[in-house]
mmCIF file of C-alpha atoms in Angstrom:
data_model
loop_
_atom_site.group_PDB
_atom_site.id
_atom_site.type_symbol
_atom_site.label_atom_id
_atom_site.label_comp_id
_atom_site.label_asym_id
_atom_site.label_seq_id
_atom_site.Cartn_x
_atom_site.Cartn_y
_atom_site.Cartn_z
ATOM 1 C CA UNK A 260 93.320 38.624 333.791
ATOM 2 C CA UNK A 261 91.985 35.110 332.870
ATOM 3 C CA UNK A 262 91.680 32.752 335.697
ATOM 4 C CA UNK A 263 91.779 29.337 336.849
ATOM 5 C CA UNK A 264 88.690 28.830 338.509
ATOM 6 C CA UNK A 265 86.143 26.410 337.198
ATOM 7 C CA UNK A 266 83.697 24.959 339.470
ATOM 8 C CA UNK A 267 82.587 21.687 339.786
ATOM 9 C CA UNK A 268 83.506 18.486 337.678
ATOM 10 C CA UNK A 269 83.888 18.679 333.991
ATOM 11 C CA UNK A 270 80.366 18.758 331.784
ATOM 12 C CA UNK A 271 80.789 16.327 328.669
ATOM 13 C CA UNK A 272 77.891 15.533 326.123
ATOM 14 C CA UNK A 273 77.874 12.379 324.745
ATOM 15 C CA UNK A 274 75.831 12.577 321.475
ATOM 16 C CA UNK A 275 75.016 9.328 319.604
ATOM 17 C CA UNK A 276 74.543 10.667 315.807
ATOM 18 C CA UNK A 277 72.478 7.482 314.900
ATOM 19 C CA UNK A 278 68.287 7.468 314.616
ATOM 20 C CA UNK A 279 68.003 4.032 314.954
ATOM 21 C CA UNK A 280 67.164 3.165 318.257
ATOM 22 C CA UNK A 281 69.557 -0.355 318.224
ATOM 23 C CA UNK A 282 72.035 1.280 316.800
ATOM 24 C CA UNK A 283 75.579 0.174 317.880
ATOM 25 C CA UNK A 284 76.735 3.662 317.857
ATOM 26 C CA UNK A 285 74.150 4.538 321.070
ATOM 27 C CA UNK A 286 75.847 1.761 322.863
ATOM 28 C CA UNK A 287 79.351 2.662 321.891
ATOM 29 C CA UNK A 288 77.763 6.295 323.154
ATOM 30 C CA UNK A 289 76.558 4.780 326.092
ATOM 31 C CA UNK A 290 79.650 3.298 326.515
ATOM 32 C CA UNK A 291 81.915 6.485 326.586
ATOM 33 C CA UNK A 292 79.479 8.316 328.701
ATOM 34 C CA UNK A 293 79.577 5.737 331.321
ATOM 35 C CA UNK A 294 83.750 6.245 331.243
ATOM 36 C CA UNK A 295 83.625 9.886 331.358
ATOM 37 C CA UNK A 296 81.147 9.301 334.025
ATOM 38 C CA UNK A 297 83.835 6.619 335.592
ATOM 39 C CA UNK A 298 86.310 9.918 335.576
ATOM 40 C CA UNK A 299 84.398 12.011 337.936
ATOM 41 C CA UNK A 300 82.854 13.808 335.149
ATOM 42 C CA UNK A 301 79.222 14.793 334.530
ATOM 43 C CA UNK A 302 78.339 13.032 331.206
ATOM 44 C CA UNK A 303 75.166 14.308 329.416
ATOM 45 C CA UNK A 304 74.136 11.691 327.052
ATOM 46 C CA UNK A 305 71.667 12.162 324.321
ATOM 47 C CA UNK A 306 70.878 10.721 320.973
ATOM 48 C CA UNK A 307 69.790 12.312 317.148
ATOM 49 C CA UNK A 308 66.317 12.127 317.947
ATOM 50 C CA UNK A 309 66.240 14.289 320.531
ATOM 51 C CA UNK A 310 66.907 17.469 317.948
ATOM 52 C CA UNK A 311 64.654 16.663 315.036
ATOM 53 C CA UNK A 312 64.873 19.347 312.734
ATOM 54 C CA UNK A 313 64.454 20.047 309.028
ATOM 55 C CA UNK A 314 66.823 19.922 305.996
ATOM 56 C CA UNK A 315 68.671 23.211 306.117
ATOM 57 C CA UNK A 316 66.908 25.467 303.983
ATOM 58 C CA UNK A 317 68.110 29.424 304.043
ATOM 59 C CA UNK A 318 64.622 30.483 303.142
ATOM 60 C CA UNK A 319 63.118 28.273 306.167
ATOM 61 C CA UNK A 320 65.532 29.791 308.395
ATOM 62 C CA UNK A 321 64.879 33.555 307.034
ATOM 63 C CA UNK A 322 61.042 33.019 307.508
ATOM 64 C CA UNK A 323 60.637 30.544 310.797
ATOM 65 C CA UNK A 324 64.264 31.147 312.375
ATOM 66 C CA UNK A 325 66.283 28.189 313.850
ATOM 67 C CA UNK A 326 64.483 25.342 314.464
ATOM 68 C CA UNK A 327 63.597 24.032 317.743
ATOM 69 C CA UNK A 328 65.782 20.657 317.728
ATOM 70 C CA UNK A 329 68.908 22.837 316.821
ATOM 71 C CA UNK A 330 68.684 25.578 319.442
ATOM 72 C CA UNK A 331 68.543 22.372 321.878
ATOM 73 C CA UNK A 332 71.044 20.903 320.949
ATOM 74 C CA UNK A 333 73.286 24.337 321.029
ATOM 75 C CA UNK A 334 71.645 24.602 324.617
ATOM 76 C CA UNK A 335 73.379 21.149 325.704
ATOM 77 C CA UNK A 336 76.680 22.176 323.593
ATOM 78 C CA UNK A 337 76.846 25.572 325.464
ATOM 79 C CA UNK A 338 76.352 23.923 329.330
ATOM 80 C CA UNK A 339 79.152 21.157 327.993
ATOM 81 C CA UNK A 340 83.400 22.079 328.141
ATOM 82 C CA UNK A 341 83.296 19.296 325.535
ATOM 83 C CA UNK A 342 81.635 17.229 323.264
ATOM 84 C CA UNK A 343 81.856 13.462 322.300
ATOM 85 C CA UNK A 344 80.367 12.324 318.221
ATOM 86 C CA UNK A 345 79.471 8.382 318.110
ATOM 87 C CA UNK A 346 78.719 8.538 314.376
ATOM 88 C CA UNK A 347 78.025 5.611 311.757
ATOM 89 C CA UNK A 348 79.593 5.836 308.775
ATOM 90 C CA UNK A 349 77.373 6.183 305.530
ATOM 91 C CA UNK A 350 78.976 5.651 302.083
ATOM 92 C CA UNK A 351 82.563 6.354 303.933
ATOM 93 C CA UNK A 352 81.229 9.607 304.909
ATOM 94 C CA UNK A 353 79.343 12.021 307.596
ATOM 95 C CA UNK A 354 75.796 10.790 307.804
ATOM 96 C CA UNK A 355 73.547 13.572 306.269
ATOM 97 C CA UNK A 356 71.220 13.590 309.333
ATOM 98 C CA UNK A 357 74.410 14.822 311.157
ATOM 99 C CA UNK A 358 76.131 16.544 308.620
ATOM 100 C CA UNK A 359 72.428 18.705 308.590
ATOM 101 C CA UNK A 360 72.707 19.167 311.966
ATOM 102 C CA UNK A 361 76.306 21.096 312.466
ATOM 103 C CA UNK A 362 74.455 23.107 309.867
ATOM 104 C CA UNK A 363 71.615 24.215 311.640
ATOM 105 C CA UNK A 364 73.215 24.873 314.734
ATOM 106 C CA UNK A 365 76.616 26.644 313.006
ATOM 107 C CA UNK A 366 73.883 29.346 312.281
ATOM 108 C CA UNK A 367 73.530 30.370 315.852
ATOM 109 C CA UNK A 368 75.302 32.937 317.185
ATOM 110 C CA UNK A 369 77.644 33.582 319.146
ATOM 111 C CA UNK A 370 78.541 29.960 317.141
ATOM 112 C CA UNK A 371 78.737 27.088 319.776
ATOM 113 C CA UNK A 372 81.450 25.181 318.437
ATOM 114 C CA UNK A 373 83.625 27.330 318.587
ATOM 115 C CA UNK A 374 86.571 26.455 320.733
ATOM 116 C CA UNK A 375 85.370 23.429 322.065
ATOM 117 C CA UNK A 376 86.867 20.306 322.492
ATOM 118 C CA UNK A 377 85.661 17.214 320.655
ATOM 119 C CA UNK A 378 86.368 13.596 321.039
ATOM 120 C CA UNK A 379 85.272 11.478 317.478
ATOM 121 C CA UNK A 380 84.176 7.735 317.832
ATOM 122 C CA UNK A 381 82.460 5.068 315.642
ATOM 123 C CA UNK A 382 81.174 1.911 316.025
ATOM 124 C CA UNK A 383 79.976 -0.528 312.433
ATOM 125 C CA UNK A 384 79.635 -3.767 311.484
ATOM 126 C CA UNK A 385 82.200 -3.651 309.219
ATOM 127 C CA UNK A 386 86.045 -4.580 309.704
ATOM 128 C CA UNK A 387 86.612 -0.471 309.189
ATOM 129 C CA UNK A 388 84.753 0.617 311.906
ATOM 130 C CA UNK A 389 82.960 3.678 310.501
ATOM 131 C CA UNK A 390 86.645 5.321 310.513
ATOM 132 C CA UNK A 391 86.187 6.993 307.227
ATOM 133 C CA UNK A 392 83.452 8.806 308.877
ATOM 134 C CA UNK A 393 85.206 9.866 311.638
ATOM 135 C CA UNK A 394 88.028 11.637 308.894
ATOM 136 C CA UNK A 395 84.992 13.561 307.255
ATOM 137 C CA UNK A 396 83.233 14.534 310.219
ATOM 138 C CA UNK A 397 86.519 16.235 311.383
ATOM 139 C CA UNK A 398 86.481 18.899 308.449
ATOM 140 C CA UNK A 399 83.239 20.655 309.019
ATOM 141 C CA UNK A 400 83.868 20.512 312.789
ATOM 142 C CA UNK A 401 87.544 22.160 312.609
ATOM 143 C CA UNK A 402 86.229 25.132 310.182
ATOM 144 C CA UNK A 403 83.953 25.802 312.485
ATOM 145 C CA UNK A 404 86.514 26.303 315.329
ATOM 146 C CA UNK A 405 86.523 22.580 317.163
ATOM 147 C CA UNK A 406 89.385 21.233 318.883
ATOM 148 C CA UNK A 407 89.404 17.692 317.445
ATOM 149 C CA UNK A 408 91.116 15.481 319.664
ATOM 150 C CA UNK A 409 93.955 13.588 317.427
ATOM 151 C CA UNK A 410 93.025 10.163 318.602
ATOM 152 C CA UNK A 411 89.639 8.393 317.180
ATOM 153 C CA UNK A 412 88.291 5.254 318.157
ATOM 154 C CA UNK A 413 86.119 3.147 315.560
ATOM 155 C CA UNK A 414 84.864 -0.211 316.423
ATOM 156 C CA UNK A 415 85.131 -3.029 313.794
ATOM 157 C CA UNK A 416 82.481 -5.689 313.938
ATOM 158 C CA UNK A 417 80.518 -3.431 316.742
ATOM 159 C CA UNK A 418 77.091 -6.313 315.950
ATOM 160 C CA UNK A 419 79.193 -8.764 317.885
ATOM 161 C CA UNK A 420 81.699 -6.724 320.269
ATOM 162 C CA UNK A 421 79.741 -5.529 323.164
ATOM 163 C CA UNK A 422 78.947 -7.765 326.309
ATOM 164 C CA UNK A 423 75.387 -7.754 328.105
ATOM 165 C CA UNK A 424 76.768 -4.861 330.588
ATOM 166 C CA UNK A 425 77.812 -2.993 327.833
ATOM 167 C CA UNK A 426 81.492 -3.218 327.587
ATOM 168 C CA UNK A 427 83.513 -4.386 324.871
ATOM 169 C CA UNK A 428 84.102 -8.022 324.777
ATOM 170 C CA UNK A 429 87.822 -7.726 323.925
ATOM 171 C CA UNK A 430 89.765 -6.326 326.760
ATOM 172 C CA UNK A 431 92.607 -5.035 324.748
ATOM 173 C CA UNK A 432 89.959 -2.725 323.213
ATOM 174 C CA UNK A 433 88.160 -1.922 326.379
ATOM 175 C CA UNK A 434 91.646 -0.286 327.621
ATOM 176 C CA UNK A 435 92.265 1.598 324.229
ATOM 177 C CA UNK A 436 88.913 3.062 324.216
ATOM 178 C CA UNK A 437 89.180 3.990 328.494
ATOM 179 C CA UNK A 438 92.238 4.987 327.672
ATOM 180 C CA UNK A 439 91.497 7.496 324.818
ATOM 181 C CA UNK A 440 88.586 8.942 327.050
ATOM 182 C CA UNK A 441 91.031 9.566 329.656
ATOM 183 C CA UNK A 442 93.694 11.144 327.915
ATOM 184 C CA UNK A 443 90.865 13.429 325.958
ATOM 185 C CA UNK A 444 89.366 14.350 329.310
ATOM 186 C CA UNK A 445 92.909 15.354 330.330
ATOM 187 C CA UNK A 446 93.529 17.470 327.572
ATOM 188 C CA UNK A 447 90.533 19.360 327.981
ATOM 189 C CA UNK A 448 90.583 19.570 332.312
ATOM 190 C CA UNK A 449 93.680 21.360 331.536
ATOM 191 C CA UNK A 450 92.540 23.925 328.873
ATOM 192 C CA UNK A 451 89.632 25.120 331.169
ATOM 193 C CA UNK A 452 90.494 24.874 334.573
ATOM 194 C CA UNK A 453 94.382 26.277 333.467
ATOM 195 C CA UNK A 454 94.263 28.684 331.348
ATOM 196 C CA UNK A 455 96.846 30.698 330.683
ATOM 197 C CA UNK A 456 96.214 32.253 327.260
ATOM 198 C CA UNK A 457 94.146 34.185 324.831
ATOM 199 C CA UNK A 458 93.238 32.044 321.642
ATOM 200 C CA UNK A 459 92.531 33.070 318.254
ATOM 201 C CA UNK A 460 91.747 30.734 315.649
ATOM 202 C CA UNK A 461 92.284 31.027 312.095
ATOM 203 C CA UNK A 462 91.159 29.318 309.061
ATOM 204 C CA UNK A 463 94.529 29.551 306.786
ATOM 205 C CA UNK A 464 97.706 31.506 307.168
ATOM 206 C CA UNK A 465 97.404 35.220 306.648
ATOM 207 C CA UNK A 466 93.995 34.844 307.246
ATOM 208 C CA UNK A 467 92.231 37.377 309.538
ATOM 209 C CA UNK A 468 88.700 37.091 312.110
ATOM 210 C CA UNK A 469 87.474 39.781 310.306
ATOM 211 C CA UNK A 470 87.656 38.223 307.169
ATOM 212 C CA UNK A 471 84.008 37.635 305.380
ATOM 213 C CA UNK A 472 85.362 34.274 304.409
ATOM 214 C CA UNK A 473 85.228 33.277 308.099
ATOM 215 C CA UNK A 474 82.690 35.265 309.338
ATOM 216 C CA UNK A 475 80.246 31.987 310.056
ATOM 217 C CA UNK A 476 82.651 30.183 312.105
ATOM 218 C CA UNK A 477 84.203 33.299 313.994
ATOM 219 C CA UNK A 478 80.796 35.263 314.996
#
């Protein structure tokens, strides 16, 4: 029988996905960590450098195994219930340094993102926010099992929206953006401190775990 127990307050990394170090996606990540943190939570923030690794080469991995930077980062994902993405946007898509990341680590196994929840947030200079992004990020992440919280937050004109303590200037965002962490933090207090059923995920109807063609996100 499953139970309810979970000890302590919930674990939440906060991972900025940029490498520069002014980046308005670390504040925006500093940001949400400091409201999960707000929420009684433990928030672990960290940022892309922290997990350098190499392009994703099969050969690499078959003759050095996983790189050091990715089995770190699968060390924070593991210790975390969920996970929070402050990505830029690059070309209206996934930033490659990211994109090469979810690859390294998908290799692990048993596969870390499996089953956990993730919030998606973005922060640009531009009026869109890095939301087109946010949309690509969510495929890779879903195949490979994540809970993608519906709601995204992107942040238009993120060069002039934060204050010197790091909130946003514009109230009316401030709340949306408190409130989405809130609700997300919700969603996922109730999945592990209440559960109440097995879950199985699948990629497509009819499909099955055993299938080959799912093999790399079910393992």
């Amino acid at each position: 029988m499953p139970t309810d127990a979970h000890p302590g307050p919930l674990r939440v990394l906060v991972f900025g996905a940029a490498l520069r170090a002014e980046s308005v996606n670390a504040r925006l990540a500093s940001l949400v960590a400091r409201l999960v943190s707000d929420t009684g939570a433990t928030a672990d923030l960290a940022g892309m450098r922290e997990f350098a690794m190499p392009l994703f080469d099969g050969d690499v991995e078959a003759a050095e195994g996983l790189p050091e930077g990715a089995l770190a980062l699968r060390d924070r994902l593991e210790r975390c219930d969920a996970f929070v993405i402050s990505s830029p946007e690059y070309n209206a898509s996934v930033p490659g340094v990211l994109k090469n990341a979810i690859d390294w680590v998908s290799r692990v196994r048993p596969q870390p993102f499996k089953t956990k929840h993730a919030l998606l947030v973005s922060a640009s200079p531009s009026m869109v926010g890095g939301n087109r992004g946010l949309w690509a990020l969510r495929i890779p992440l879903e195949h490979l099992g994540t809970r993608v919280y519906p709601d995204m937050f992107s942040l238009a004109k993120a060069d002039q929206s934060f204050t010197e303590d790091g909130l946003l200037a514009n109230t009316h965002l401030q709340q949306q953006l408190t409130e989405t962490v809130t609700g997300f933090l919700s969603l996922v207090e109730a999945d592990v401190r209440y559960v109440c059923l097995q879950r199985r995920w699948y990629e497509f109807l009819g499909d099955e775990t055993e299938a080959a063609v799912t093999q790399r996100a079910e393992d």
